[in-house]
Coordinates of C-alpha atoms in Angstrom, one line a residue:
Chain A
M1 CA -16.3 -6.3 16.8
M2 CA -14.0 -5.7 13.6
A3 CA -16.3 -2.8 12.5
E4 CA -16.1 -1.2 15.8
L5 CA -12.0 -1.9 15.5
L6 CA -11.4 -0.3 12.5
R7 CA -13.7 2.7 13.4
M8 CA -11.1 3.1 16.6
A9 CA -8.1 2.5 14.1
L10 CA -9.2 5.1 11.9
R11 CA -10.1 7.8 14.5
N12 CA -6.7 6.9 16.1
A13 CA -4.9 7.1 12.9
F14 CA -6.1 11.1 12.4
R15 CA -5.7 11.6 16.3
Y16 CA -2.3 13.3 15.6
R17 CA -3.2 14.6 12.5
R18 CA 0.4 16.1 11.5
R19 CA 2.1 12.8 11.9
T20 CA -0.1 10.7 10.3
V21 CA -0.2 13.1 7.1
L22 CA 3.9 13.4 7.0
T23 CA 3.9 9.4 7.4
C24 CA 1.5 9.3 4.8
L25 CA 3.3 11.7 2.6
A26 CA 6.5 9.8 2.9
I27 CA 4.7 6.5 1.5
A28 CA 3.2 8.4 -1.1
F29 CA 6.1 10.1 -2.5
G30 CA 8.3 6.4 -2.1
L31 CA 5.8 4.7 -4.0
G32 CA 4.7 7.4 -6.5
L33 CA 8.3 7.8 -7.7
T34 CA 8.1 3.8 -7.7
I35 CA 4.9 3.8 -9.8
V36 CA 6.4 6.5 -12.1
G37 CA 9.6 4.9 -12.8
M38 CA 7.8 1.4 -13.3
A39 CA 5.6 3.4 -15.9
L40 CA 8.4 5.3 -17.4
F41 CA 10.6 1.8 -18.0
N42 CA 7.4 0.5 -19.0
G43 CA 6.9 3.2 -21.4
V44 CA 10.3 3.0 -23.0
E45 CA 10.2 -0.5 -23.5
K46 CA 6.8 -0.4 -25.4
T47 CA 8.0 2.3 -27.5
S48 CA 11.1 0.2 -28.3
L49 CA 9.0 -2.6 -29.3
D50 CA 6.4 -0.6 -31.2
H51 CA 9.3 1.3 -33.0
I52 CA 10.9 -2.0 -33.9
K53 CA 7.7 -3.5 -34.8
D54 CA 6.6 -0.4 -37.0
S55 CA 9.7 0.5 -38.8
E56 CA 12.2 -2.2 -38.8
T57 CA 11.0 -5.6 -38.9
A58 CA 7.1 -5.4 -38.4
H59 CA 5.7 -8.8 -36.7
F60 CA 8.2 -11.2 -38.7
L61 CA 11.3 -10.6 -40.3
V62 CA 12.4 -13.5 -42.8
Y63 CA 15.9 -13.4 -43.8
P64 CA 18.8 -15.6 -45.2
A65 CA 20.1 -18.2 -42.3
Q66 CA 23.6 -18.2 -43.5
R67 CA 26.2 -15.9 -45.4
S68 CA 27.6 -18.9 -46.9
A69 CA 24.3 -19.3 -48.6
G70 CA 24.2 -15.8 -50.2
L71 CA 23.1 -12.6 -48.2
L72 CA 20.1 -12.3 -50.5
I73 CA 16.7 -14.0 -51.1
N74 CA 16.1 -15.3 -54.3
N75 CA 12.6 -15.2 -56.2
P76 CA 11.2 -13.4 -52.9
A77 CA 8.2 -12.4 -54.8
A78 CA 7.4 -16.3 -54.5
L79 CA 7.8 -16.6 -50.9
A80 CA 5.9 -13.6 -50.4
A81 CA 2.9 -14.9 -52.2
R82 CA 3.1 -18.0 -50.0
L83 CA 3.2 -15.9 -46.8
R84 CA 0.5 -13.6 -48.1
S85 CA -1.9 -16.4 -48.2
L86 CA -1.4 -17.7 -44.6
P87 CA -4.3 -17.0 -42.4
G88 CA -3.9 -14.1 -40.4
V89 CA -1.3 -12.4 -42.6
A90 CA -2.3 -8.6 -42.9
G91 CA 0.6 -7.8 -45.3
V92 CA 3.7 -9.1 -46.5
E93 CA 6.7 -7.0 -48.1
C94 CA 10.1 -7.3 -49.7
R95 CA 12.9 -5.2 -48.8
L96 CA 16.5 -4.7 -49.8
R97 CA 18.9 -2.5 -47.7
C98 CA 22.5 -1.6 -47.9
A99 CA 25.1 0.5 -46.9
A100 CA 25.1 4.2 -48.6
T101 CA 26.3 7.6 -48.2
L102 CA 23.7 10.7 -49.1
I103 CA 25.0 13.5 -50.6
N104 CA 23.5 16.9 -50.8
G105 CA 26.1 18.7 -53.1
Q106 CA 28.9 20.0 -50.2
D107 CA 28.1 17.0 -47.4
E108 CA 27.7 13.6 -47.4
L109 CA 26.7 11.3 -44.4
P110 CA 26.6 7.3 -44.1
V111 CA 23.1 5.8 -44.1
T112 CA 21.3 2.6 -44.7
A113 CA 19.5 2.6 -48.1
I114 CA 16.0 0.6 -47.6
G115 CA 14.5 -0.4 -51.1
I116 CA 10.6 -0.7 -50.0
E117 CA 7.5 -1.8 -52.0
A118 CA 5.6 1.5 -52.2
E119 CA 2.3 -0.9 -52.6
N120 CA 3.0 -3.1 -49.8
D121 CA 4.8 -1.1 -47.2
P122 CA 2.0 1.2 -45.8
V123 CA 0.0 -2.4 -45.0
V124 CA 3.4 -3.5 -43.3
F125 CA 5.0 -0.4 -41.6
R126 CA 4.1 2.8 -40.4
I127 CA 6.6 5.0 -42.6
R128 CA 3.7 6.7 -44.5
E129 CA 1.9 7.5 -41.3
S130 CA 4.8 9.4 -39.9
L131 CA 5.3 11.8 -43.1
A132 CA 6.2 15.6 -41.6
A133 CA 6.5 17.0 -45.0
G134 CA 6.1 15.7 -48.9
K135 CA 4.6 12.8 -50.0
F136 CA 5.3 9.0 -49.8
L137 CA 6.6 6.8 -52.6
E138 CA 4.1 5.4 -55.4
A139 CA 4.4 1.9 -57.2
G140 CA 6.6 2.5 -60.0
E141 CA 8.2 5.6 -59.0
R142 CA 12.1 6.2 -59.9
A143 CA 14.2 8.5 -58.7
A144 CA 12.2 9.6 -55.5
L145 CA 13.3 8.8 -51.9
L146 CA 12.2 9.8 -48.4
V147 CA 14.4 10.9 -46.2
G148 CA 14.3 11.0 -41.7
N149 CA 13.9 14.2 -40.1
G150 CA 17.4 14.2 -38.4
L151 CA 19.2 13.5 -41.7
A152 CA 17.0 15.9 -43.6
R153 CA 18.0 18.4 -40.6
D154 CA 21.7 17.3 -40.9
L155 CA 22.1 17.8 -44.5
G156 CA 19.7 20.7 -44.9
L157 CA 17.4 18.7 -47.2
S158 CA 13.3 19.4 -47.7
A159 CA 11.0 17.9 -49.7
G160 CA 11.8 19.1 -53.5
D161 CA 15.4 18.9 -53.1
L162 CA 17.7 17.0 -55.2
C163 CA 20.5 14.8 -53.9
S164 CA 22.9 11.9 -54.6
L165 CA 23.1 8.6 -53.2
R166 CA 26.5 6.6 -53.3
L167 CA 25.5 2.8 -53.0
F168 CA 27.7 0.0 -51.6
A169 CA 27.9 -3.5 -53.0
I170 CA 25.9 -6.1 -50.7
D171 CA 27.9 -8.8 -52.2
D172 CA 30.3 -10.1 -54.3
E173 CA 27.6 -10.1 -57.1
S174 CA 26.3 -6.9 -56.6
D175 CA 27.7 -3.3 -57.5
W176 CA 28.5 -0.2 -56.6
N177 CA 26.8 2.6 -58.0
A178 CA 25.8 6.2 -57.6
I179 CA 22.2 7.8 -58.4
D180 CA 20.6 11.0 -58.4
L181 CA 17.3 11.4 -56.3
Q182 CA 14.6 13.8 -55.5
V183 CA 13.4 14.1 -52.0
K184 CA 9.8 13.1 -52.1
G185 CA 9.0 13.4 -48.1
V186 CA 10.5 13.6 -44.9
F187 CA 9.3 11.2 -42.2
V188 CA 9.6 11.3 -38.3
S189 CA 9.1 7.8 -37.3
G190 CA 10.5 8.4 -33.6
N191 CA 13.0 5.7 -34.1
P192 CA 16.4 7.6 -34.5
R193 CA 17.6 4.7 -36.3
L194 CA 15.5 5.6 -39.3
D195 CA 15.1 8.9 -38.4
R196 CA 19.1 9.9 -38.4
A197 CA 20.6 7.6 -40.9
A198 CA 17.9 6.0 -43.2
V199 CA 16.5 6.9 -46.5
F200 CA 13.7 5.0 -48.6
L201 CA 13.7 4.3 -52.1
P202 CA 11.7 2.2 -54.4
L203 CA 12.8 -1.3 -54.3
P204 CA 13.2 -1.7 -58.2
L205 CA 15.2 1.3 -58.3
L206 CA 17.4 -0.4 -55.6
Q207 CA 17.8 -3.6 -56.9
E208 CA 18.2 -2.2 -60.4
S209 CA 21.2 0.1 -59.3
L210 CA 22.8 -2.6 -57.0
G211 CA 22.5 -5.0 -60.2
C212 CA 20.7 -7.7 -57.9
G213 CA 18.0 -8.5 -60.3
D214 CA 14.8 -9.2 -58.2
R215 CA 16.3 -10.4 -55.2
A216 CA 15.6 -9.1 -51.8
G217 CA 17.5 -8.9 -48.5
E218 CA 14.2 -9.7 -46.0
I219 CA 10.6 -10.2 -46.0
A220 CA 8.7 -8.6 -43.4
V221 CA 5.5 -9.8 -42.4
R222 CA 2.9 -8.0 -40.7
M223 CA -0.3 -10.0 -39.1
Q224 CA -3.8 -8.9 -38.3
N225 CA -3.3 -9.3 -34.4
E226 CA -1.0 -10.4 -32.0
E227 CA -2.4 -13.2 -30.6
D228 CA -0.2 -16.2 -30.6
L229 CA 2.6 -15.1 -32.3
E230 CA 4.9 -18.0 -31.6
G231 CA 2.4 -20.3 -33.2
K232 CA 2.1 -17.8 -36.2
K233 CA 6.1 -17.7 -36.5
A234 CA 6.1 -21.5 -36.3
A235 CA 3.2 -21.6 -39.4
I236 CA 5.7 -19.3 -41.3
Q237 CA 8.6 -21.4 -40.5
R238 CA 7.1 -24.4 -42.1
T239 CA 5.8 -22.5 -45.0
L240 CA 9.5 -21.3 -45.5
S241 CA 10.7 -24.7 -45.6
I242 CA 8.2 -26.3 -47.7
A243 CA 9.2 -23.7 -50.2
G244 CA 12.9 -24.8 -49.7
F245 CA 13.9 -21.4 -48.1
H246 CA 15.7 -22.2 -45.3
G247 CA 16.0 -18.9 -43.6
R248 CA 15.5 -17.3 -40.2
V249 CA 12.0 -15.9 -38.9
L250 CA 12.9 -13.0 -36.2
G251 CA 10.1 -12.0 -34.1
F252 CA 9.9 -8.0 -33.2
W253 CA 10.0 -9.0 -29.4
E254 CA 13.5 -11.0 -30.4
A255 CA 14.8 -8.4 -32.3
A256 CA 14.3 -6.2 -29.1
A257 CA 15.0 -9.0 -26.5
G258 CA 18.9 -7.4 -25.8
L259 CA 17.2 -4.4 -25.4
V260 CA 14.4 -5.2 -23.3
E261 CA 16.8 -7.3 -21.0
V262 CA 19.0 -4.3 -20.5
N263 CA 16.1 -2.1 -20.1
R264 CA 14.7 -4.6 -17.3
L265 CA 17.6 -4.4 -15.6
R266 CA 18.1 -0.7 -15.8
S267 CA 14.9 -0.6 -14.0
R268 CA 15.5 -2.8 -11.3
L269 CA 18.6 -1.1 -10.7
H270 CA 16.6 2.3 -10.8
A271 CA 14.0 0.8 -8.5
I272 CA 16.8 1.2 -5.9
V273 CA 16.2 4.9 -5.1
P274 CA 12.5 4.7 -4.6
L275 CA 12.7 1.4 -2.7
I276 CA 15.2 3.3 -0.3
M277 CA 12.4 6.0 0.2
L278 CA 9.5 3.4 0.6
L279 CA 12.1 1.8 3.3
V280 CA 12.5 5.6 4.8
A281 CA 8.6 5.8 5.0
A282 CA 8.4 2.5 6.3
L283 CA 10.7 3.1 9.2
G284 CA 8.2 6.1 9.6
V285 CA 5.0 4.4 10.0
V286 CA 7.1 2.0 12.7
N287 CA 8.0 5.2 14.5
T288 CA 4.6 6.6 14.2
M289 CA 2.9 3.3 15.6
L290 CA 5.8 3.2 18.7
M291 CA 5.4 6.6 19.3
A292 CA 1.0 5.8 19.3
V293 CA 1.5 2.9 21.5
M294 CA 3.8 5.1 24.1
E295 CA 1.4 7.8 24.1
R296 CA -1.8 5.5 24.3
T297 CA -0.2 3.2 27.2
R298 CA -2.9 4.3 29.7
E299 CA -5.5 3.7 26.9
I300 CA -4.0 0.3 26.1
G301 CA -4.3 -0.6 29.8
L302 CA -8.0 0.5 29.6
L303 CA -8.9 -1.6 27.0
R304 CA -7.5 -4.5 28.5
A305 CA -9.1 -3.8 31.8
M306 CA -12.2 -3.7 29.8
G307 CA -11.6 -7.4 28.3
F308 CA -10.0 -6.5 25.4
R309 CA -8.0 -9.9 24.3
Q310 CA -4.5 -9.6 23.4
R311 CA -5.2 -10.2 19.5
E312 CA -7.8 -7.6 19.7
V313 CA -5.4 -4.8 21.0
L314 CA -2.8 -6.3 18.2
L315 CA -5.4 -5.8 15.9
L316 CA -6.5 -2.4 16.8
F317 CA -2.7 -1.1 16.1
V318 CA -2.0 -3.1 13.0
L319 CA -5.2 -1.7 11.7
E320 CA -4.2 1.7 12.2
G321 CA -0.7 1.4 10.9
G322 CA -2.5 -0.5 7.7
L323 CA -4.9 2.5 7.4
I324 CA -2.0 5.0 7.5
G325 CA -0.3 2.5 4.6
F326 CA -3.6 2.6 2.7
L327 CA -3.9 6.2 2.7
G328 CA -0.1 7.0 1.9
S329 CA -0.6 4.0 -0.8
A330 CA -3.6 6.1 -2.0
A331 CA -2.0 9.1 -2.2
S332 CA 1.1 7.5 -3.9
C333 CA -1.8 6.3 -6.9
L334 CA -2.8 9.6 -7.3
I335 CA 0.7 11.1 -7.3
G336 CA 2.0 8.4 -9.4
G337 CA -1.1 7.6 -11.9
L338 CA -1.3 11.9 -12.1
S339 CA 2.0 11.9 -13.1
G340 CA 2.4 8.8 -15.2
W341 CA -0.9 10.1 -17.2
Y342 CA 1.0 13.4 -18.1
L343 CA 4.2 11.7 -18.9
E344 CA 1.8 9.0 -20.8
S345 CA 0.0 11.8 -23.2
H346 CA 3.2 14.6 -23.0
G347 CA 6.0 12.3 -22.5
I348 CA 9.3 13.7 -21.0
D349 CA 11.9 15.3 -23.4
I350 CA 15.4 14.1 -22.1
A351 CA 17.3 16.2 -24.8
F352 CA 15.8 19.4 -23.0
L353 CA 15.9 18.1 -19.5
L354 CA 19.6 16.4 -19.5
G355 CA 20.9 18.1 -23.1
R356 CA 21.5 17.1 -26.2
E357 CA 24.4 14.5 -25.4
V358 CA 22.4 12.4 -23.0
A359 CA 19.6 12.1 -25.7
D360 CA 22.1 11.0 -28.1
I361 CA 23.5 8.2 -25.9
A362 CA 20.3 7.3 -25.0
A363 CA 19.3 7.3 -29.0
A364 CA 22.2 4.9 -29.5
I365 CA 20.8 2.4 -26.8
Y366 CA 16.9 3.0 -27.4
P367 CA 15.1 3.5 -30.5
I368 CA 13.4 6.6 -29.2
Q369 CA 14.2 10.2 -30.3
D370 CA 14.2 12.7 -27.3
V371 CA 10.7 12.2 -25.7
F372 CA 10.2 9.2 -23.6
R373 CA 6.7 8.4 -22.5
A374 CA 5.2 6.2 -19.8
D375 CA 3.0 3.3 -20.0
L376 CA 0.9 3.1 -17.0
N377 CA -1.0 0.6 -16.5
F378 CA -3.7 -0.3 -13.9
G379 CA -1.5 -3.0 -12.1
M380 CA 1.1 -0.5 -11.3
L381 CA -1.6 1.4 -9.3
A382 CA -3.0 -1.8 -7.8
F383 CA 0.7 -3.1 -6.9
A384 CA 1.4 0.1 -5.0
L385 CA -1.8 0.3 -3.0
V386 CA -1.4 -3.4 -2.2
F387 CA 2.4 -3.4 -1.3
G388 CA 2.3 0.2 0.6
T389 CA -0.6 -1.1 2.8
A390 CA 1.0 -4.6 3.2
V391 CA 4.5 -2.9 4.0
S392 CA 2.7 -0.4 6.7
I393 CA 1.0 -3.7 8.2
A394 CA 4.1 -5.8 8.5
C395 CA 5.9 -2.3 9.8
S396 CA 3.0 -1.9 12.6
F397 CA 3.5 -5.9 13.8
Y398 CA 6.4 -4.7 15.8
P399 CA 4.7 -1.5 17.6
A400 CA 1.4 -4.0 18.0
W401 CA 3.3 -6.5 19.6
R402 CA 4.7 -3.7 22.2
A403 CA 1.3 -2.5 23.0
V404 CA 0.2 -6.2 23.5
R405 CA 2.8 -7.1 26.0
L406 CA 2.0 -4.1 28.1
D407 CA 0.9 -5.3 31.5
P408 CA -2.4 -4.0 32.0
V409 CA -1.8 -2.6 35.7
A410 CA 1.7 -1.0 34.9
A411 CA 0.0 0.6 31.8
L412 CA -2.9 1.9 33.9
R413 CA -0.5 3.5 36.2
R414 CA 1.3 5.7 33.4
P415 CA 0.4 9.4 33.6
Chain B
M1 CA -22.2 -18.4 48.3
P2 CA -20.2 -14.9 48.4
Q3 CA -19.6 -13.0 45.5
V4 CA -16.0 -12.6 45.9
R5 CA -13.8 -14.5 48.2
L6 CA -10.1 -13.7 48.9
S7 CA -8.1 -16.1 51.1
D8 CA -4.7 -15.3 52.3
V9 CA -4.2 -13.1 49.8
H10 CA -0.1 -11.8 48.9
K11 CA 0.9 -9.2 46.4
S12 CA 4.6 -7.9 46.7
Y13 CA 6.6 -6.1 43.9
R14 CA 10.2 -6.7 43.2
N15 CA 12.3 -3.5 42.5
G16 CA 15.8 -4.8 42.3
K17 CA 16.8 -6.6 45.3
L18 CA 14.0 -4.5 47.3
E19 CA 10.7 -6.7 47.7
T20 CA 7.8 -4.6 48.7
A21 CA 4.7 -5.9 49.9
A22 CA 1.6 -4.3 48.8
V23 CA -1.0 -6.4 49.9
A24 CA -0.3 -8.9 53.1
G25 CA -2.5 -12.1 53.9
V26 CA -5.8 -10.2 53.3
S27 CA -8.7 -12.2 53.4
F28 CA -12.5 -11.3 53.4
A29 CA -15.6 -12.1 51.1
V30 CA -18.1 -9.9 49.5
E31 CA -21.9 -11.1 49.1
A32 CA -23.4 -10.2 45.9
G33 CA -25.4 -6.7 46.0
E34 CA -22.8 -5.1 48.8
F35 CA -21.9 -1.4 48.4
L36 CA -18.2 -1.7 50.0
S37 CA -15.8 0.7 50.2
I38 CA -12.1 -0.2 50.8
A39 CA -10.3 2.6 52.4
G40 CA -7.1 3.4 53.6
P41 CA -4.0 6.1 52.9
S42 CA -2.0 6.6 49.9
G43 CA 0.2 3.3 49.6
S44 CA -1.9 1.5 51.9
G45 CA -2.7 -1.4 48.8
K46 CA -6.0 -0.4 47.8
T47 CA -5.4 -0.4 44.3
T48 CA -3.3 -3.5 44.0
L49 CA -6.4 -5.1 46.2
L50 CA -8.9 -4.0 43.4
N51 CA -6.8 -4.8 40.6
L52 CA -6.6 -8.6 42.1
I53 CA -10.2 -8.7 42.5
G54 CA -10.8 -7.5 39.1
C55 CA -8.6 -9.9 37.3
L56 CA -6.0 -7.3 36.3
D57 CA -3.3 -8.7 38.4
R58 CA -2.3 -12.0 39.9
P59 CA -1.6 -12.9 43.6
S60 CA 2.0 -13.8 44.7
A61 CA 0.1 -15.9 47.2
G62 CA -3.2 -17.0 48.0
R63 CA -6.4 -17.7 46.4
I64 CA -9.4 -15.4 44.9
F65 CA -12.4 -16.8 44.1
L66 CA -15.2 -14.6 42.2
E67 CA -18.8 -16.6 42.3
E68 CA -16.4 -19.4 43.4
E69 CA -14.4 -19.9 40.3
E70 CA -10.8 -20.0 41.9
V71 CA -9.1 -17.2 39.3
A72 CA -5.5 -16.5 41.1
A73 CA -4.1 -19.0 38.5
A74 CA -6.3 -18.7 35.5
P75 CA -4.6 -18.3 32.2
K76 CA -4.5 -14.6 30.8
K77 CA -7.3 -15.2 28.0
R78 CA -9.8 -16.3 30.8
L79 CA -9.1 -13.3 33.0
A80 CA -9.7 -11.4 30.3
D81 CA -12.8 -13.3 29.3
I82 CA -13.8 -12.4 33.0
R83 CA -13.6 -9.1 32.9
R84 CA -15.2 -8.9 29.6
D85 CA -18.2 -10.5 31.2
R86 CA -18.3 -10.0 34.6
I87 CA -16.8 -6.9 35.9
G88 CA -17.0 -3.2 35.2
F89 CA -14.6 -0.8 35.8
V90 CA -14.2 2.9 36.9
F91 CA -11.0 5.0 37.5
Q92 CA -10.0 7.6 39.5
A93 CA -8.9 9.4 36.0
F94 CA -11.8 8.3 34.4
N95 CA -10.2 6.9 31.5
L96 CA -12.4 7.1 28.8
I97 CA -11.5 6.7 24.9
P98 CA -11.0 10.1 23.3
V99 CA -11.7 9.2 19.9
L100 CA -14.9 7.7 20.8
S101 CA -18.1 9.6 21.9
A102 CA -19.8 9.3 25.2
R103 CA -22.5 7.1 23.7
E104 CA -19.5 5.0 21.9
N105 CA -17.8 4.6 24.9
V106 CA -20.5 3.1 26.9
E107 CA -21.4 0.8 23.9
L108 CA -17.9 -0.6 23.7
P109 CA -18.3 -2.9 26.4
L110 CA -21.5 -4.4 24.8
I111 CA -19.9 -5.0 21.6
L112 CA -16.9 -6.5 23.2
A113 CA -19.8 -8.9 24.8
G114 CA -21.1 -10.0 21.6
M115 CA -24.2 -8.0 21.4
A116 CA -24.8 -7.9 17.9
D117 CA -28.0 -6.3 17.6
R118 CA -27.3 -2.7 17.2
K119 CA -30.8 -1.5 17.6
Q120 CA -30.4 -3.1 21.0
R121 CA -27.7 -2.2 21.8
R122 CA -28.4 1.6 21.1
A123 CA -31.0 1.6 23.0
A124 CA -29.8 0.0 26.0
V125 CA -26.6 2.6 25.9
E126 CA -29.2 5.5 25.6
D127 CA -31.2 4.5 28.3
L128 CA -28.4 4.5 30.5
L129 CA -27.0 7.8 29.5
A130 CA -30.3 9.1 30.1
A131 CA -30.5 7.4 33.8
V132 CA -27.1 9.2 34.5
G133 CA -28.3 12.6 33.3
L134 CA -26.3 12.4 30.0
A135 CA -28.8 12.4 27.6
D136 CA -28.0 15.7 25.8
V137 CA -24.2 15.3 25.7
M138 CA -24.3 11.4 24.6
E139 CA -22.7 12.5 21.0
R140 CA -19.9 14.6 22.9
R141 CA -16.2 13.5 23.0
P142 CA -14.8 13.1 26.6
A143 CA -12.9 16.3 25.6
Q144 CA -15.9 18.1 25.2
L145 CA -17.2 17.0 28.9
S146 CA -16.5 18.2 32.2
G147 CA -14.9 15.7 34.8
G148 CA -18.3 15.4 36.6
Q149 CA -19.8 14.3 33.1
Q150 CA -16.8 12.1 32.1
Q151 CA -17.2 10.2 35.3
R152 CA -20.7 9.4 34.7
V153 CA -19.8 8.2 31.3
A154 CA -17.3 5.7 33.0
V155 CA -20.2 4.6 35.5
A156 CA -22.5 4.1 32.6
R157 CA -19.7 2.0 30.4
A158 CA -19.0 0.0 33.8
L159 CA -22.6 -1.0 34.0
V160 CA -24.0 -1.0 30.7
K161 CA -23.3 -4.6 30.2
K162 CA -25.0 -5.6 33.7
P163 CA -21.7 -6.8 35.6
A164 CA -22.1 -8.6 38.8
L165 CA -19.4 -6.4 40.0
V166 CA -18.2 -3.1 39.5
L167 CA -15.1 -1.8 40.8
A168 CA -14.2 1.7 41.3
D169 CA -10.6 2.9 42.1
E170 CA -11.0 6.4 44.1
P171 CA -13.6 7.4 41.8
T172 CA -14.3 10.4 43.4
A173 CA -11.0 11.7 43.6
N174 CA -10.3 14.0 40.3
L175 CA -13.9 15.4 41.2
D176 CA -15.0 18.5 43.3
S177 CA -17.2 17.7 46.4
K178 CA -20.6 18.3 44.6
N179 CA -19.9 16.3 41.4
G180 CA -18.2 13.6 43.4
E181 CA -21.3 13.3 45.8
A182 CA -23.7 13.4 42.6
I183 CA -21.7 10.4 41.4
L184 CA -21.7 8.4 44.8
A185 CA -25.1 8.8 45.0
L186 CA -25.7 7.4 41.4
M187 CA -23.6 4.4 42.0
R188 CA -25.4 3.9 45.2
E189 CA -28.8 4.1 43.4
L190 CA -27.6 1.6 40.7
N191 CA -26.6 -0.6 43.2
Q192 CA -30.0 -0.5 44.9
K193 CA -31.8 -0.7 41.7
L194 CA -30.0 -3.2 39.7
R195 CA -28.5 -5.1 42.9
T196 CA -24.9 -4.8 41.2
T197 CA -22.3 -5.5 43.6
F198 CA -19.7 -1.9 44.4
I199 CA -16.4 -2.2 45.5
F200 CA -14.5 1.2 45.5
S201 CA -11.8 2.1 47.2
T202 CA -10.9 5.7 48.7
H203 CA -9.1 7.6 51.7
D204 CA -12.1 10.3 51.4
R205 CA -14.2 10.7 54.4
M206 CA -17.2 11.8 52.5
V207 CA -17.0 8.4 50.2
M208 CA -16.8 6.5 53.4
D209 CA -19.7 7.4 54.6
F210 CA -21.6 6.5 51.7
A211 CA -20.3 3.2 51.9
R212 CA -22.5 0.4 53.7
R213 CA -19.6 -1.7 54.3
L214 CA -16.2 -0.4 55.4
I215 CA -12.8 -2.5 55.2
R216 CA -10.2 -0.2 56.5
I217 CA -6.6 -1.2 55.1
H218 CA -3.1 -0.3 56.2
D219 CA 0.3 -1.3 55.0
G220 CA -1.6 -4.1 52.8
R221 CA -3.3 -5.6 55.9
I222 CA -7.0 -5.2 57.0
V223 CA -7.1 -3.5 60.0
G224 CA -11.0 -3.1 60.3
D225 CA -13.9 -4.3 58.8
D226 CA -17.3 -2.9 59.4
G227 CA -20.4 -4.3 58.5
L228 CA -23.7 -2.9 57.1
Q229 CA -23.9 0.8 57.8
P230 CA -27.4 2.2 58.7

């Protein structure tokens, strides 16, 4: 019986083809946009986390807990060695950062100067992989620096050019200084905080220039995998305590917590538009099914005369509405899936689409430069399929209930 | 035991303050295997009477028995079961389901009746459609059939589950005389072959001539009941 009802529902759904197609299209575009929106916000979140992890914090960033205890870590190499011996650790790097200005001889721009260990950095971060020109720093190298492509563009610098870096003291114990350097490479990390306002130079050079000995500002830890990160964080914390260092351990997801929260709030707000479209589509389903009941009143009377029970008539119409919803939702998966796939592989250039100002504002909020990529997953498509079908089924109940309530005699009398 | 028995059945409809009596105190009994026509002018209450016998409607007063089961006060679900299992309907306007083929239309009552064996179901349907002369067009949808063919499908649909009773409401009204006569001949043949009781309403003289018993109705009352015709 169920198979027969399904067959009738399917044929009835395509009885008024144009109406069904229009209703399906409304569902498809409403839900398709929802999928694209979800994929984009998901992509923004994922890209932000990746950028923070790959260029700012690694999996964990260890730093002094209290300003009163000093801003720098004493004997960071010993701590790094202890952390390196922990299971699951892929790499550890000591870093030092300070405020600076980069001067090309005519103009100067404020930057963050970051001292890195050239031999450890490629294991912990992805700066070397993001080099667009020139070469990466080498261990023991002096007077060389890496510049972000935005900064290089603003100051007209390219690999091989000479420039000066004015360094500001980090604390009372460190010095101000100015050093001459040669641009060894230009990187494009995709993180505007780095690409537009950061330079990398050898850690020993920065330590020496600031007069802070072998002290570092932070220790970045990269794990081999991302399983049980909370447990790994606790292990790092224990190791540091045993070593007598009472600093903080920050997971990359914690560093991005505020940003993720803002992103999720935005995604909910932005979901209103496609949800309104979906509501319109749902009303379309109600309308389509009400019209079907009106047009098929006599047929309903016939079915009742033949012995169809009320719940079978109800099921017939609910199945019909559900099928329309399913087809519309499947089409939305196609639209959303293809759009999401395109936005995942090519991204959307908001500077091109919405202008440089908007892109700069976005770059101030998210660590993403211009191109926003979607992150589509199967769950979103499954959600759209189930949600669209469920909404359509729910919307079909009222028209189906009206069909059930029809008096068979009166229904058979209808022209 | 009569197959159908009506005892002082009344049915009235209220339209605002106006109450119209469609059936006013009708009593009669129908034995199994009868080929009976209820005749009368338009508005005389023929269709209402068929609806009451067919468990599509409930009387305002009086009692209706189908095989001695009183159905006048039965719950809706029970009435649906009776219609499903024991009654076949043929309507003036054919009333086939447009999205189903002739074969599927005839098969539907068997599915409703719970016949699970698809092969057996198909065989029964195809035999019956062949018997009503539609073997060549059984995969066509109603819109692709002539009026006469559609009514043959409707008759096959009414008979496929071998019901005890077939109710036909002016079954020839939408057909030309040739097709009308053919349908009546078919119904009478099936009545004789299967011993199925046929009750049909009409105001057509030719149809009345086919009946073996004729109940005349006027203003909701029986004004004549002619027994078996030769």
